Amino acid sequence: MLTRVIVNGSQGKMGALACDTLDNHKEFDLVAQLGRGDDLAQAIQETKAQIVVDLTRADCVYQNSLTIIQHGAHPVIGTSGLVPEQIKELTAICESRRLGGIIVPNFSISAVLMMLFAAKAAEYFTEVEIIEAHHQQKLDAPSGTALKTAEMIAEARKNPKNKLNLKELVPGVRGGEHCKVNIHSVRLPGVIARQQVIFGSVGETLTITDDCIDRRSFMPGIILSCQKVLGLNTLVYGLEHLL
């Protein structure tokens, strides 16, 4: 029996590609393709969807996630914008229902490996900054990938970063800071997604870079998430939990 899947946010570039990928996969039945004007709760009930892949916007992802969970479908959340408090709340709800789900900052396998490599490097290099670049249609900054990378670095760090005594001549020129990791966000046409994690030590630097040049690179991660999410009994944060 095929697994019934809804794609929410099907009218976007990523959503349209996800629909095409899932619709042509032998394991899945794409039962609905939803956009901004559609009723997500009603669609889950009518189609008896087992999984909802959310590829919408940061300003509605939290409510969408709640709706998916409350109606008994497994959430695969590819939309960035969820803050730690919201993730904690959604995780608690999933655990109480023993409902598996996944929040995926980046569906790219190479991006996940980049984050894992960065976490490993953080065991040896304390000083690090992140530069992430995306297209100008991305409505949030920094990216979910950059936030997740900073969190993994912070968890792996063995020593505190250096304290710099400097004056910003232009406010914000040093970027934002998350988990004591500076993050710089670039938004330009001609870019899909790019992230550099730059480590520095005495006499050397280490740069780990991931480039997305085609949105098709995200599709294996979406398929993997949909294949594995039914076997989970809680909400996990990051595709690395499924590799």
Tab-separated table of C-alpha atoms in Angstrom:
chain	number	residue	atom	x	y	z
A	1	MET	CA	0.000	0.000	0.000
A	2	LEU	CA	1.313	3.431	-0.949
A	3	THR	CA	1.985	6.053	1.725
A	4	ARG	CA	-0.417	8.991	1.397
A	5	VAL	CA	1.400	12.348	1.301
A	6	ILE	CA	0.319	15.986	1.105
A	7	VAL	CA	2.673	18.733	-0.045
A	8	ASN	CA	1.768	22.054	1.575
A	9	GLY	CA	3.299	24.955	-0.322
A	10	SER	CA	3.072	23.204	-3.656
A	11	GLN	CA	3.042	26.408	-5.711
A	12	GLY	CA	6.576	27.440	-4.816
A	13	LYS	CA	9.630	26.295	-6.747
A	14	MET	CA	10.641	23.810	-4.059
A	15	GLY	CA	7.067	22.663	-3.526
A	16	ALA	CA	6.397	22.064	-7.208
A	17	LEU	CA	9.568	20.004	-7.522
A	18	ALA	CA	8.659	17.999	-4.396
A	19	CYS	CA	5.217	17.269	-5.860
A	20	ASP	CA	6.716	16.009	-9.099
A	21	THR	CA	9.251	13.868	-7.213
A	22	LEU	CA	6.739	12.278	-4.844
A	23	ASP	CA	4.108	11.814	-7.568
A	24	ASN	CA	6.567	9.779	-9.597
A	25	HIS	CA	7.905	7.681	-6.720
A	26	LYS	CA	6.715	4.097	-6.384
A	27	GLU	CA	6.279	4.280	-2.582
A	28	PHE	CA	4.054	7.360	-2.333
A	29	ASP	CA	0.591	8.544	-3.275
A	30	LEU	CA	0.478	12.338	-3.572
A	31	VAL	CA	-3.088	12.889	-2.370
A	32	ALA	CA	-3.121	16.713	-2.281
A	33	GLN	CA	-1.120	19.716	-3.459
A	34	LEU	CA	-1.988	22.681	-1.258
A	35	GLY	CA	-1.417	26.416	-1.523
A	36	ARG	CA	-2.077	29.496	0.557
A	37	GLY	CA	-5.854	29.489	0.131
A	38	ASP	CA	-6.401	25.823	0.946
A	39	ASP	CA	-7.646	24.340	4.231
A	40	LEU	CA	-4.821	22.146	5.532
A	41	ALA	CA	-6.840	20.573	8.351
A	42	GLN	CA	-9.716	19.672	6.029
A	43	ALA	CA	-7.348	18.211	3.442
A	44	ILE	CA	-5.689	15.928	6.024
A	45	GLN	CA	-9.070	14.662	7.179
A	46	GLU	CA	-10.505	14.122	3.693
A	47	THR	CA	-7.438	12.411	2.205
A	48	LYS	CA	-6.431	10.535	5.380
A	49	ALA	CA	-2.897	11.714	4.680
A	50	GLN	CA	-0.188	9.982	6.682
A	51	ILE	CA	2.519	12.592	5.976
A	52	VAL	CA	2.442	16.316	5.285
A	53	VAL	CA	5.539	17.909	3.768
A	54	ASP	CA	5.459	21.619	4.644
A	55	LEU	CA	7.369	23.919	2.283
A	56	THR	CA	5.601	27.196	2.990
A	57	ARG	CA	6.731	30.373	4.759
A	58	ALA	CA	8.325	31.326	8.044
A	59	ASP	CA	5.282	33.370	9.084
A	60	CYS	CA	2.919	30.364	9.006
A	61	VAL	CA	5.119	27.310	9.600
A	62	TYR	CA	4.386	27.087	13.331
A	63	GLN	CA	0.609	27.068	12.870
A	64	ASN	CA	0.945	24.617	9.982
A	65	SER	CA	3.036	22.303	12.150
A	66	LEU	CA	0.445	22.404	14.932
A	67	THR	CA	-2.345	21.647	12.473
A	68	ILE	CA	-0.499	18.669	11.008
A	69	ILE	CA	0.252	17.163	14.427
A	70	GLN	CA	-3.195	17.840	15.877
A	71	HIS	CA	-4.798	16.002	12.963
A	72	GLY	CA	-2.597	12.933	13.350
A	73	ALA	CA	-0.360	13.259	10.299
A	74	HIS	CA	3.422	12.988	10.436
A	75	PRO	CA	5.054	16.394	9.823
A	76	VAL	CA	8.050	16.763	7.533
A	77	ILE	CA	8.867	20.437	8.003
A	78	GLY	CA	11.208	21.924	5.426
A	79	THR	CA	10.211	25.529	6.144
A	80	SER	CA	12.627	27.582	8.237
A	81	GLY	CA	11.490	30.057	10.862
A	82	LEU	CA	10.683	27.886	13.885
A	83	VAL	CA	12.344	29.230	17.045
A	84	PRO	CA	13.710	26.952	19.801
A	85	GLU	CA	10.690	27.478	22.080
A	86	GLN	CA	8.322	26.442	19.288
A	87	ILE	CA	10.400	23.383	18.436
A	88	LYS	CA	10.390	22.388	22.112
A	89	GLU	CA	6.600	22.736	22.290
A	90	LEU	CA	6.005	20.792	19.061
A	91	THR	CA	8.345	18.050	20.250
A	92	ALA	CA	6.433	17.713	23.528
A	93	ILE	CA	3.133	17.394	21.657
A	94	CYS	CA	4.568	14.733	19.340
A	95	GLU	CA	5.968	12.793	22.290
A	96	SER	CA	2.612	12.868	24.071
A	97	ARG	CA	0.979	11.447	20.950
A	98	ARG	CA	3.898	9.131	20.096
A	99	LEU	CA	3.798	10.715	16.662
A	100	GLY	CA	6.946	10.819	14.569
A	101	GLY	CA	7.995	13.926	12.703
A	102	ILE	CA	11.069	15.756	11.478
A	103	ILE	CA	12.129	19.380	11.133
A	104	VAL	CA	14.695	19.658	8.352
A	105	PRO	CA	16.774	22.840	8.107
A	106	ASN	CA	18.243	21.504	4.861
A	107	PHE	CA	17.222	18.478	2.777
A	108	SER	CA	20.560	18.375	0.958
A	109	ILE	CA	22.731	15.400	1.934
A	110	SER	CA	25.872	17.419	1.242
A	111	ALA	CA	24.630	20.231	3.500
A	112	VAL	CA	24.015	17.753	6.311
A	113	LEU	CA	27.531	16.394	5.884
A	114	MET	CA	28.858	19.970	5.927
A	115	MET	CA	27.190	20.500	9.309
A	116	LEU	CA	28.565	17.222	10.663
A	117	PHE	CA	32.079	18.081	9.419
A	118	ALA	CA	31.774	21.532	11.025
A	119	ALA	CA	30.802	19.984	14.350
A	120	LYS	CA	33.837	17.715	14.174
A	121	ALA	CA	36.143	20.625	13.340
A	122	ALA	CA	34.730	22.588	16.292
A	123	GLU	CA	36.337	20.056	18.629
A	124	TYR	CA	39.712	21.401	17.488
A	125	PHE	CA	39.032	24.987	16.364
A	126	THR	CA	37.320	27.403	18.761
A	127	GLU	CA	37.148	30.422	16.431
A	128	VAL	CA	34.561	30.122	13.676
A	129	GLU	CA	32.146	32.225	11.662
A	130	ILE	CA	29.391	31.338	9.195
A	131	ILE	CA	28.579	33.084	5.931
A	132	GLU	CA	25.321	31.964	4.329
A	133	ALA	CA	23.900	33.184	1.011
A	134	HIS	CA	20.435	32.695	-0.470
A	135	HIS	CA	18.164	34.153	-3.138
A	136	GLN	CA	16.276	37.359	-2.398
A	137	GLN	CA	12.903	35.625	-2.184
A	138	LYS	CA	13.934	33.950	1.078
A	139	LEU	CA	11.982	35.791	3.756
A	140	ASP	CA	14.017	34.926	6.857
A	141	ALA	CA	17.619	35.432	7.915
A	142	PRO	CA	19.740	33.722	8.975
A	143	SER	CA	18.854	30.443	7.320
A	144	GLY	CA	17.726	27.437	9.313
A	145	THR	CA	20.853	25.666	8.106
A	146	ALA	CA	23.093	28.369	9.578
A	147	LEU	CA	21.251	28.262	12.898
A	148	LYS	CA	21.470	24.481	13.062
A	149	THR	CA	25.172	24.590	12.158
A	150	ALA	CA	25.864	27.101	14.931
A	151	GLU	CA	24.023	24.919	17.438
A	152	MET	CA	26.023	21.842	16.434
A	153	ILE	CA	29.275	23.812	16.663
A	154	ALA	CA	28.371	25.117	20.117
A	155	GLU	CA	27.589	21.623	21.337
A	156	ALA	CA	30.926	20.297	20.057
A	157	ARG	CA	33.119	23.177	21.270
A	158	LYS	CA	35.496	22.359	24.099
A	159	ASN	CA	36.706	25.919	24.819
A	160	PRO	CA	35.051	29.360	24.775
A	161	LYS	CA	35.593	31.669	21.804
A	162	ASN	CA	37.878	34.702	22.070
A	163	LYS	CA	36.414	37.975	23.310
A	164	LEU	CA	37.203	40.767	20.852
A	165	ASN	CA	37.527	44.356	22.058
A	166	LEU	CA	36.494	46.232	18.951
A	167	LYS	CA	34.123	49.005	17.969
A	168	GLU	CA	31.678	48.495	15.125
A	169	LEU	CA	31.926	51.600	12.931
A	170	VAL	CA	28.850	50.328	11.090
A	171	PRO	CA	26.258	48.733	13.430
A	172	GLY	CA	25.807	45.034	12.713
A	173	VAL	CA	28.909	44.762	10.527
A	174	ARG	CA	30.046	41.737	12.547
A	175	GLY	CA	26.794	39.948	11.717
A	176	GLY	CA	24.397	38.349	14.154
A	177	GLU	CA	25.344	35.868	16.839
A	178	HIS	CA	23.700	32.534	17.637
A	179	CYS	CA	25.146	30.158	20.233
A	180	LYS	CA	28.213	32.445	20.305
A	181	VAL	CA	28.851	31.907	16.585
A	182	ASN	CA	28.802	34.942	14.282
A	183	ILE	CA	26.532	34.505	11.253
A	184	HIS	CA	26.540	36.733	8.169
A	185	SER	CA	23.575	36.524	5.764
A	186	VAL	CA	23.793	37.445	2.083
A	187	ARG	CA	20.681	37.809	-0.110
A	188	LEU	CA	21.399	38.164	-3.833
A	189	PRO	CA	19.818	37.244	-7.167
A	190	GLY	CA	21.580	34.399	-8.950
A	191	VAL	CA	22.068	32.445	-5.719
A	192	ILE	CA	20.058	29.412	-4.606
A	193	ALA	CA	21.878	28.422	-1.407
A	194	ARG	CA	25.486	28.561	-0.243
A	195	GLN	CA	27.107	28.270	3.165
A	196	GLN	CA	30.703	28.663	4.290
A	197	VAL	CA	31.876	27.684	7.767
A	198	ILE	CA	35.266	29.305	8.341
A	199	PHE	CA	37.488	28.149	11.205
A	200	GLY	CA	40.644	30.034	12.183
A	201	SER	CA	43.663	29.209	14.306
A	202	VAL	CA	47.253	30.394	14.549
A	203	GLY	CA	48.719	30.345	11.051
A	204	GLU	CA	45.839	28.457	9.387
A	205	THR	CA	42.201	28.502	8.378
A	206	LEU	CA	39.777	25.728	7.495
A	207	THR	CA	36.785	26.476	5.253
A	208	ILE	CA	33.935	24.020	4.763
A	209	THR	CA	31.638	25.073	1.907
A	210	ASP	CA	28.372	23.689	0.604
A	211	ASP	CA	26.922	24.972	-2.680
A	212	CYS	CA	23.445	24.227	-3.989
A	213	ILE	CA	23.282	24.857	-7.734
A	214	ASP	CA	20.009	23.018	-8.393
A	215	ARG	CA	16.966	22.454	-6.176
A	216	ARG	CA	16.909	18.828	-7.303
A	217	SER	CA	19.693	18.273	-4.763
A	218	PHE	CA	17.025	18.534	-2.035
A	219	MET	CA	14.832	15.746	-3.393
A	220	PRO	CA	16.746	12.712	-2.003
A	221	GLY	CA	16.410	14.246	1.462
A	222	ILE	CA	12.667	14.701	1.050
A	223	ILE	CA	12.271	11.089	-0.075
A	224	LEU	CA	14.418	9.850	2.821
A	225	SER	CA	12.378	11.888	5.316
A	226	CYS	CA	9.089	10.514	4.003
A	227	GLN	CA	10.460	6.961	4.060
A	228	LYS	CA	11.700	7.190	7.651
A	229	VAL	CA	9.228	9.474	9.433
A	230	LEU	CA	6.559	6.802	9.927
A	231	GLY	CA	9.049	4.800	11.993
A	232	LEU	CA	9.681	7.638	14.459
A	233	ASN	CA	7.735	8.178	17.683
A	234	THR	CA	8.841	11.750	18.377
A	235	LEU	CA	9.847	14.919	16.554
A	236	VAL	CA	13.518	15.127	15.556
A	237	TYR	CA	15.437	18.198	14.415
A	238	GLY	CA	17.851	17.636	11.543
A	239	LEU	CA	18.222	15.192	8.683
A	240	GLU	CA	21.366	13.747	10.275
A	241	HIS	CA	19.102	11.722	12.588
A	242	LEU	CA	17.930	9.707	9.582
A	243	LEU	CA	21.288	9.054	7.894
